[in-house]
mmCIF file of C-alpha atoms and ligand atoms in Angstrom:
data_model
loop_
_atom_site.group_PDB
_atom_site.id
_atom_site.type_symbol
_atom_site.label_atom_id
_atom_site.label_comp_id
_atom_site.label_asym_id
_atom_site.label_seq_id
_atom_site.Cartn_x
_atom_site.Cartn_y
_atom_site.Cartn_z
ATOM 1 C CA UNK E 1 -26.323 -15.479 -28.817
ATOM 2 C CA UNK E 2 -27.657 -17.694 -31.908
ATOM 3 C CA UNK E 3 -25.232 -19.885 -33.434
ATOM 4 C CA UNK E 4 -24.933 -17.414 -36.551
ATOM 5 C CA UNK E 5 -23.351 -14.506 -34.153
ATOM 6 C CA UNK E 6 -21.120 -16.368 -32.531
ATOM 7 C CA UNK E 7 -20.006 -17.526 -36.069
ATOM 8 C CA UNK E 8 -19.626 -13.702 -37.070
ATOM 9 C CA UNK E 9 -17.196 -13.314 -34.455
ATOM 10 C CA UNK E 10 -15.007 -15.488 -35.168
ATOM 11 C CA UNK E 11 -13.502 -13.626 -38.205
ATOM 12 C CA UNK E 12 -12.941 -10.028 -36.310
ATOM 13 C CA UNK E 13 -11.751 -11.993 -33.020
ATOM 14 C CA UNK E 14 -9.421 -13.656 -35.391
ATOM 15 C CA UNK E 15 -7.616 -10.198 -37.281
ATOM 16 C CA UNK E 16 -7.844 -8.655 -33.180
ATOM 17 C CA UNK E 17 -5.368 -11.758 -31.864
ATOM 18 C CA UNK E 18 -3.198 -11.977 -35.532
ATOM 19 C CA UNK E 19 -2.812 -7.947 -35.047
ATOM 20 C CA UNK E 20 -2.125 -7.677 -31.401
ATOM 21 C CA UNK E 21 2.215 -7.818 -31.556
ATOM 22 C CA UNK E 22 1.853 -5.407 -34.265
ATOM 23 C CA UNK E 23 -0.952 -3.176 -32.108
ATOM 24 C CA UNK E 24 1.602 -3.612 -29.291
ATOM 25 C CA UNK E 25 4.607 -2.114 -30.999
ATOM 26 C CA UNK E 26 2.680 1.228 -32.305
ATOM 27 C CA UNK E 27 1.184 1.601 -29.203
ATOM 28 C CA UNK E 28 0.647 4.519 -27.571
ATOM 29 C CA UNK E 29 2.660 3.166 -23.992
ATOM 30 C CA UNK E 30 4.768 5.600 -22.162
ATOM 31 C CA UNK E 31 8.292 5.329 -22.138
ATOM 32 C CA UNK E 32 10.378 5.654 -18.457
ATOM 33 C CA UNK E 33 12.546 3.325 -16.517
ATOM 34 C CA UNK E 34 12.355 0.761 -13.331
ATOM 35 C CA UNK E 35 14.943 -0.406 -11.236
ATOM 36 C CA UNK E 36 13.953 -3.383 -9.415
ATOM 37 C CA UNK E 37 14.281 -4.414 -5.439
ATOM 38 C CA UNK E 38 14.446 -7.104 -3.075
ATOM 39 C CA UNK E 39 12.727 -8.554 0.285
ATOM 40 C CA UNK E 40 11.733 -7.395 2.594
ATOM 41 C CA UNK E 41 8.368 -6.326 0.721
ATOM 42 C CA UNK E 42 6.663 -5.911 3.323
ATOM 43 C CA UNK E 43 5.115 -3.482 4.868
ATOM 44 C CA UNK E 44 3.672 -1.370 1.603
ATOM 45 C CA UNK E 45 2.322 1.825 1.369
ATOM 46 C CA UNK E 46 -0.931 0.223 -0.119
ATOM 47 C CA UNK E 47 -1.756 -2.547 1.901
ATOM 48 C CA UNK E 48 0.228 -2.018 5.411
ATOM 49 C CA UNK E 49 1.559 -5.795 6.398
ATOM 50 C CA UNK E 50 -1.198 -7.074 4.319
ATOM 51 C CA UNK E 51 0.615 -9.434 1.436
ATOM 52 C CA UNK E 52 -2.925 -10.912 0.059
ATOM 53 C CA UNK E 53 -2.818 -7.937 -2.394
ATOM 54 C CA UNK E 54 0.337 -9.169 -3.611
ATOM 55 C CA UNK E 55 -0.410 -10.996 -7.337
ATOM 56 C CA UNK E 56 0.696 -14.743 -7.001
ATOM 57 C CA UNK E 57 2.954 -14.805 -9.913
ATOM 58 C CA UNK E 58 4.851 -12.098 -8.100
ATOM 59 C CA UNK E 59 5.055 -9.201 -10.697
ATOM 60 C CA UNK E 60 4.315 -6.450 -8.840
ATOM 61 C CA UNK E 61 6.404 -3.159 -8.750
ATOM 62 C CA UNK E 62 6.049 -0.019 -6.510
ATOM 63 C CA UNK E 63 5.286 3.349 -7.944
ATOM 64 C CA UNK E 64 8.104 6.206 -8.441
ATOM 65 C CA UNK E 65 6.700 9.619 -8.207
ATOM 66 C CA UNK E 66 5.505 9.931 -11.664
ATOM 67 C CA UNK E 67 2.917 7.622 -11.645
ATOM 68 C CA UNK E 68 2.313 7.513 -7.790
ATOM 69 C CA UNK E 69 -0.658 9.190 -7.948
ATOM 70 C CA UNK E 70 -0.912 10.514 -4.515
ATOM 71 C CA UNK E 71 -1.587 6.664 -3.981
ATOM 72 C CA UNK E 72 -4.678 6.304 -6.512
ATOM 73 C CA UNK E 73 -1.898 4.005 -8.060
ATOM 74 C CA UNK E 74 -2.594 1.390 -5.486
ATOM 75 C CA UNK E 75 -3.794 -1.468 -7.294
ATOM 76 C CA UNK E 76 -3.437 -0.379 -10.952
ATOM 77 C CA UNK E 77 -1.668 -2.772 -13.093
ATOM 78 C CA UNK E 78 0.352 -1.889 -15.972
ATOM 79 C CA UNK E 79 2.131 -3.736 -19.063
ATOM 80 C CA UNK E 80 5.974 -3.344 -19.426
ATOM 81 C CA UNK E 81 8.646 -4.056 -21.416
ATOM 82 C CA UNK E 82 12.481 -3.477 -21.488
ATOM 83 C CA UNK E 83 13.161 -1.429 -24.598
ATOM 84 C CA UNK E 84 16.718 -0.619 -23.726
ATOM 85 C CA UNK E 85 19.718 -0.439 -21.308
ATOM 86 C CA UNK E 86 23.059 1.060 -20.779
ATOM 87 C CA UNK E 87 24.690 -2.115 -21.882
ATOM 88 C CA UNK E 88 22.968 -3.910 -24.760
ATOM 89 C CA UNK E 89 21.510 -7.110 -24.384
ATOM 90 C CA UNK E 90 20.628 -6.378 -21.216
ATOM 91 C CA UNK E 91 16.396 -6.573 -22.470
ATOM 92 C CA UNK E 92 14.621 -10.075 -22.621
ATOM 93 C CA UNK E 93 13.272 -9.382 -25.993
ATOM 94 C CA UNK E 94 9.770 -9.227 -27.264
ATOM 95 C CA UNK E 95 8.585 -10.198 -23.879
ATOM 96 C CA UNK E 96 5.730 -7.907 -21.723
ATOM 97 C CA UNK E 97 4.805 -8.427 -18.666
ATOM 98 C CA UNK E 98 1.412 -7.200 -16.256
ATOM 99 C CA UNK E 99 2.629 -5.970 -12.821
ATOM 100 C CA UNK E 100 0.247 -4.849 -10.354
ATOM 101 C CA UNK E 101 1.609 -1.890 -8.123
ATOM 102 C CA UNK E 102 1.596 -2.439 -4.714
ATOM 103 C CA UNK E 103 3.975 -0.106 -3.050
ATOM 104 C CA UNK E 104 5.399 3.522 -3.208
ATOM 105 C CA UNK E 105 9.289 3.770 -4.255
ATOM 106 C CA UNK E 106 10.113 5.975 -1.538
ATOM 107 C CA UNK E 107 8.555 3.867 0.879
ATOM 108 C CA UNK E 108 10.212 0.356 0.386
ATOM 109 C CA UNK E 109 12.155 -1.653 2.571
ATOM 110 C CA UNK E 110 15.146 -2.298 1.101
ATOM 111 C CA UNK E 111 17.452 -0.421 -1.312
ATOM 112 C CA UNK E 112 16.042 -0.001 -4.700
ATOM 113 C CA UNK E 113 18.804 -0.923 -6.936
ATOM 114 C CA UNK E 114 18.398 3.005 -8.617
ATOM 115 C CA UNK E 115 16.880 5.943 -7.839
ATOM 116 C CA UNK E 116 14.294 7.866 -8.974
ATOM 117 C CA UNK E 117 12.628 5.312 -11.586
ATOM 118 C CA UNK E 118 9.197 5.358 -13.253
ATOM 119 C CA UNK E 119 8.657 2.442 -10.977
ATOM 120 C CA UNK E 120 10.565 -0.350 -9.112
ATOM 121 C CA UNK E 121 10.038 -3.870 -10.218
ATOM 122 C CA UNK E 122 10.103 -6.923 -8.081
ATOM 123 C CA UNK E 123 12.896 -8.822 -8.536
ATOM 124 C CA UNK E 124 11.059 -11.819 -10.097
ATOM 125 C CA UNK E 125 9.217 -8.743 -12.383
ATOM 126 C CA UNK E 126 12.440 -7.815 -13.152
ATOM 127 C CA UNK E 127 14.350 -10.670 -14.224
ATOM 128 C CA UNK E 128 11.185 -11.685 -16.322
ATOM 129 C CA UNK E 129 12.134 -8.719 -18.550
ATOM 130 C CA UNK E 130 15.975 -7.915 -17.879
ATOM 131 C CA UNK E 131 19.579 -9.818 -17.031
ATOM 132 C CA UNK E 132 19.001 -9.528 -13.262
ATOM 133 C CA UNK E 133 22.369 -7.899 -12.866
ATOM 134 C CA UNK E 134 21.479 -4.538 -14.350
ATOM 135 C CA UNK E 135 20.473 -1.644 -11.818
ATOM 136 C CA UNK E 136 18.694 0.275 -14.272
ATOM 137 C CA UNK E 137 16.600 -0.479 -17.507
ATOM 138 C CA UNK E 138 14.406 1.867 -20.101
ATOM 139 C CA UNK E 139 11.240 0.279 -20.283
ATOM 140 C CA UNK E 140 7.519 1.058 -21.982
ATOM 141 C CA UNK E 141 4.475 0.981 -20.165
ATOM 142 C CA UNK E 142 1.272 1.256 -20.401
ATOM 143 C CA UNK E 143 -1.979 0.945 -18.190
HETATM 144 C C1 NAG S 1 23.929 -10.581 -17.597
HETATM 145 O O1 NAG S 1 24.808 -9.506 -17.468
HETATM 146 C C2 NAG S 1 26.100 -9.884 -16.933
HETATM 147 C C3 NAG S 1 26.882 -8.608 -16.689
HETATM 148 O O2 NAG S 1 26.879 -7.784 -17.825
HETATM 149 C C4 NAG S 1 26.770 -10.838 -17.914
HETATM 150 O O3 NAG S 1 28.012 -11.246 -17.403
HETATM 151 C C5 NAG S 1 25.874 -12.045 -18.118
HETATM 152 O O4 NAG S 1 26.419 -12.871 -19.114
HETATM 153 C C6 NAG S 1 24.465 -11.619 -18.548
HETATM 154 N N1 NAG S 1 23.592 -12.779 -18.575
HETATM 155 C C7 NAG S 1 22.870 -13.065 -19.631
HETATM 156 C C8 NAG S 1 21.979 -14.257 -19.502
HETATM 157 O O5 NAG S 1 22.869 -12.390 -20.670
#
């Protein structure tokens, strides 16, 4: 690339990052919920008792039925954020996170803290977004 491209860039690059929150909030995400859930995480419906899948910041969620995919889900990482809750407040605002899915919902360990959820968070995924204490939060997402 010459010098004068890389120059051209700079202006659309510029509008893409000063638009982005706005680009965000019409977005065409879905809307669903999560619940989140604890350790044990292993063993996963992806990976078996293989944890190097697992994303080192530790957002990761497993997939409720609606977005399972028969397992194709595996892998695919998705933005969320809270948009409500039953008690208000409960959302971390204006704050998105990327979780990778690792699991199946009907397949983890332990307890999910609800049932039947777009998709359970980790509980560091979780509190990233939500008051920890809450069971249950609306959330959009998008792939
Ligand atoms: C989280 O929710 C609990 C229960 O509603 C509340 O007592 C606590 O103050 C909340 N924490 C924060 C940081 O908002």
């Amino acid at each position: 690339m010459s010098r004068t491209d890389s120059q051209n860039w700079q202006v659309p690059a510029l509008f893409v990052v000063l638009l982005f929150p706005q680009l965000f909030h019409t977005s065409n995400g879905d809307v669903g919920t999560a619940a989140q859930y604890s350790p044990p995480y292993l063993p996963t419906e992806c990976y078996g008792s293989d944890s190097s899948q697992f994303p080192s910041s530790n957002l990761f969620a497993a997939a409720g039925d609606g977005i399972w995919d028969n397992g194709a889900s595996c892998g695919r990482q998705y933005l969320v954020r809270c948009i409500s809750a039953a008690i208000t407040g409960t959302c971390i605002p204006d704050t998105t996170i990327q979780i990778r899915i690792v699991n199946y919902a009907a397949s983890v360990a332990s307890q999910p803290s609800a049932g039947g959820t777009t998709m359970v968070l980790s509980q560091t995924a979780f509190a990233a977004i939500a008051n920890s204490t809450a069971s249950s939060i609306n959330i959009e997402f998008q792939q």
